């Protein structure tokens, strides 16, 4: 095997490993958002939602005020925020809806 072929084989192997690792993290981050979003049904307190979201390893959230209360957008940079959970709260800090998409 020539030196050129060895370098080619090395770089192709490295690319495949990096791609596989990235794919695994992408999927784990997607699952994290999906499964946590399923926990938030109408009436759940905001403190409980935040406590659960703080357990996430590959995802993060941003909270903002709205006219009807507030909302949290939960997503992951590992999949470029493609999958999000939008959690809306009423003025009493209880979940009105949680939408995954």
PDB file of C-alpha atoms in Angstrom:
ATOM      1  CA  UNK A   1       0.000   0.000   0.000  1.00  0.00           C
ATOM      2  CA  UNK A   2       1.422   3.366  -0.951  1.00  0.00           C
ATOM      3  CA  UNK A   3       1.735   6.324   1.402  1.00  0.00           C
ATOM      4  CA  UNK A   4      -0.909   8.192  -0.576  1.00  0.00           C
ATOM      5  CA  UNK A   5      -3.374   5.341  -0.114  1.00  0.00           C
ATOM      6  CA  UNK A   6      -2.629   5.168   3.616  1.00  0.00           C
ATOM      7  CA  UNK A   7      -3.430   8.876   4.016  1.00  0.00           C
ATOM      8  CA  UNK A   8      -6.606   8.476   1.995  1.00  0.00           C
ATOM      9  CA  UNK A   9      -7.686   5.514   4.120  1.00  0.00           C
ATOM     10  CA  UNK A  10      -6.882   7.392   7.330  1.00  0.00           C
ATOM     11  CA  UNK A  11      -8.857  10.506   6.349  1.00  0.00           C
ATOM     12  CA  UNK A  12     -11.810   8.507   5.071  1.00  0.00           C
ATOM     13  CA  UNK A  13     -11.906   6.521   8.314  1.00  0.00           C
ATOM     14  CA  UNK A  14     -11.721   9.731  10.362  1.00  0.00           C
ATOM     15  CA  UNK A  15     -14.538  11.263   8.300  1.00  0.00           C
ATOM     16  CA  UNK A  16     -16.765   8.221   8.758  1.00  0.00           C
ATOM     17  CA  UNK A  17     -16.165   8.154  12.511  1.00  0.00           C
ATOM     18  CA  UNK A  18     -16.865  11.899  12.825  1.00  0.00           C
ATOM     19  CA  UNK A  19     -20.037  11.589  10.735  1.00  0.00           C
ATOM     20  CA  UNK A  20     -21.290   8.631  12.788  1.00  0.00           C
ATOM     21  CA  UNK A  21     -20.575  10.451  16.053  1.00  0.00           C
ATOM     22  CA  UNK A  22     -22.354  13.570  14.825  1.00  0.00           C
ATOM     23  CA  UNK A  23     -25.360  11.524  13.757  1.00  0.00           C
ATOM     24  CA  UNK A  24     -25.563   9.875  17.169  1.00  0.00           C
ATOM     25  CA  UNK A  25     -25.453  13.226  18.994  1.00  0.00           C
ATOM     26  CA  UNK A  26     -28.037  14.678  16.574  1.00  0.00           C
ATOM     27  CA  UNK A  27     -30.446  11.858  17.368  1.00  0.00           C
ATOM     28  CA  UNK A  28     -29.866  11.924  21.137  1.00  0.00           C
ATOM     29  CA  UNK A  29     -30.491  15.690  21.203  1.00  0.00           C
ATOM     30  CA  UNK A  30     -33.697  15.221  19.177  1.00  0.00           C
ATOM     31  CA  UNK A  31     -34.914  12.510  21.535  1.00  0.00           C
ATOM     32  CA  UNK A  32     -34.116  14.648  24.576  1.00  0.00           C
ATOM     33  CA  UNK A  33     -36.317  17.482  23.296  1.00  0.00           C
ATOM     34  CA  UNK A  34     -39.090  15.095  22.201  1.00  0.00           C
ATOM     35  CA  UNK A  35     -39.324  13.105  25.430  1.00  0.00           C
ATOM     36  CA  UNK A  36     -39.092  16.057  27.798  1.00  0.00           C
ATOM     37  CA  UNK A  37     -41.719  17.929  25.784  1.00  0.00           C
ATOM     38  CA  UNK A  38     -44.122  15.043  26.331  1.00  0.00           C
ATOM     39  CA  UNK A  39     -43.993  15.634  30.105  1.00  0.00           C
ATOM     40  CA  UNK A  40     -45.601  19.058  29.918  1.00  0.00           C
ATOM     41  CA  UNK A  41     -49.360  18.749  29.946  1.00  0.00           C
ATOM     42  CA  UNK A  42     -51.845  21.471  30.700  1.00  0.00           C
ATOM     43  CA  UNK A  43     -51.727  22.610  34.324  1.00  0.00           C
ATOM     44  CA  UNK A  44     -48.115  21.679  35.138  1.00  0.00           C
ATOM     45  CA  UNK A  45     -46.359  24.416  37.116  1.00  0.00           C
ATOM     46  CA  UNK A  46     -43.596  26.410  35.484  1.00  0.00           C
ATOM     47  CA  UNK A  47     -41.174  25.546  38.301  1.00  0.00           C
ATOM     48  CA  UNK A  48     -41.633  21.849  37.515  1.00  0.00           C
ATOM     49  CA  UNK A  49     -41.027  22.468  33.812  1.00  0.00           C
ATOM     50  CA  UNK A  50     -37.832  24.426  34.492  1.00  0.00           C
ATOM     51  CA  UNK A  51     -36.609  21.776  36.943  1.00  0.00           C
ATOM     52  CA  UNK A  52     -37.053  19.070  34.298  1.00  0.00           C
ATOM     53  CA  UNK A  53     -35.495  21.145  31.520  1.00  0.00           C
ATOM     54  CA  UNK A  54     -32.461  21.775  33.717  1.00  0.00           C
ATOM     55  CA  UNK A  55     -31.759  18.012  33.623  1.00  0.00           C
ATOM     56  CA  UNK A  56     -31.129  18.131  29.857  1.00  0.00           C
ATOM     57  CA  UNK A  57     -27.552  17.446  28.781  1.00  0.00           C
ATOM     58  CA  UNK A  58     -27.585  18.362  25.088  1.00  0.00           C
ATOM     59  CA  UNK A  59     -30.353  20.968  24.983  1.00  0.00           C
ATOM     60  CA  UNK A  60     -31.118  24.391  26.384  1.00  0.00           C
ATOM     61  CA  UNK A  61     -34.068  26.742  26.690  1.00  0.00           C
ATOM     62  CA  UNK A  62     -34.950  30.405  26.450  1.00  0.00           C
ATOM     63  CA  UNK A  63     -37.775  31.994  28.363  1.00  0.00           C
ATOM     64  CA  UNK A  64     -39.698  35.103  27.285  1.00  0.00           C
ATOM     65  CA  UNK A  65     -42.777  37.047  28.334  1.00  0.00           C
ATOM     66  CA  UNK A  66     -45.915  37.058  26.194  1.00  0.00           C
ATOM     67  CA  UNK A  67     -49.229  38.931  26.395  1.00  0.00           C
ATOM     68  CA  UNK A  68     -50.955  35.942  27.952  1.00  0.00           C
ATOM     69  CA  UNK A  69     -48.116  34.917  30.306  1.00  0.00           C
ATOM     70  CA  UNK A  70     -44.790  33.517  29.153  1.00  0.00           C
ATOM     71  CA  UNK A  71     -43.251  30.852  26.980  1.00  0.00           C
ATOM     72  CA  UNK A  72     -40.177  28.650  26.888  1.00  0.00           C
ATOM     73  CA  UNK A  73     -38.512  27.494  23.692  1.00  0.00           C
ATOM     74  CA  UNK A  74     -36.529  24.313  24.322  1.00  0.00           C
ATOM     75  CA  UNK A  75     -34.136  23.082  21.625  1.00  0.00           C
ATOM     76  CA  UNK A  76     -30.610  21.867  20.950  1.00  0.00           C
ATOM     77  CA  UNK A  77     -27.675  23.391  19.118  1.00  0.00           C
ATOM     78  CA  UNK A  78     -26.558  19.832  18.253  1.00  0.00           C
ATOM     79  CA  UNK A  79     -29.302  19.675  15.642  1.00  0.00           C
ATOM     80  CA  UNK A  80     -29.249  23.391  14.806  1.00  0.00           C
ATOM     81  CA  UNK A  81     -32.502  24.024  16.723  1.00  0.00           C
ATOM     82  CA  UNK A  82     -34.406  22.036  14.092  1.00  0.00           C
ATOM     83  CA  UNK A  83     -36.533  20.296  16.724  1.00  0.00           C
ATOM     84  CA  UNK A  84     -38.150  22.546  19.291  1.00  0.00           C
ATOM     85  CA  UNK A  85     -40.578  22.292  22.135  1.00  0.00           C
ATOM     86  CA  UNK A  86     -42.579  25.476  22.647  1.00  0.00           C
ATOM     87  CA  UNK A  87     -44.169  25.590  26.086  1.00  0.00           C
ATOM     88  CA  UNK A  88     -46.726  28.321  26.743  1.00  0.00           C
ATOM     89  CA  UNK A  89     -47.784  29.410  30.232  1.00  0.00           C
ATOM     90  CA  UNK A  90     -50.710  31.427  31.513  1.00  0.00           C
ATOM     91  CA  UNK A  91     -50.358  34.337  33.928  1.00  0.00           C
ATOM     92  CA  UNK A  92     -50.572  31.876  36.838  1.00  0.00           C
ATOM     93  CA  UNK A  93     -47.384  30.139  35.573  1.00  0.00           C
ATOM     94  CA  UNK A  94     -49.133  26.951  34.547  1.00  0.00           C
ATOM     95  CA  UNK A  95     -48.707  25.156  31.219  1.00  0.00           C
ATOM     96  CA  UNK A  96     -51.346  25.993  28.633  1.00  0.00           C
ATOM     97  CA  UNK A  97     -49.740  23.981  25.822  1.00  0.00           C
ATOM     98  CA  UNK A  98     -46.503  22.237  24.856  1.00  0.00           C
ATOM     99  CA  UNK A  99     -45.898  21.759  21.150  1.00  0.00           C
ATOM    100  CA  UNK A 100     -43.103  19.683  19.632  1.00  0.00           C
ATOM    101  CA  UNK A 101     -42.090  20.457  16.116  1.00  0.00           C
TER     102      UNK A 101
END
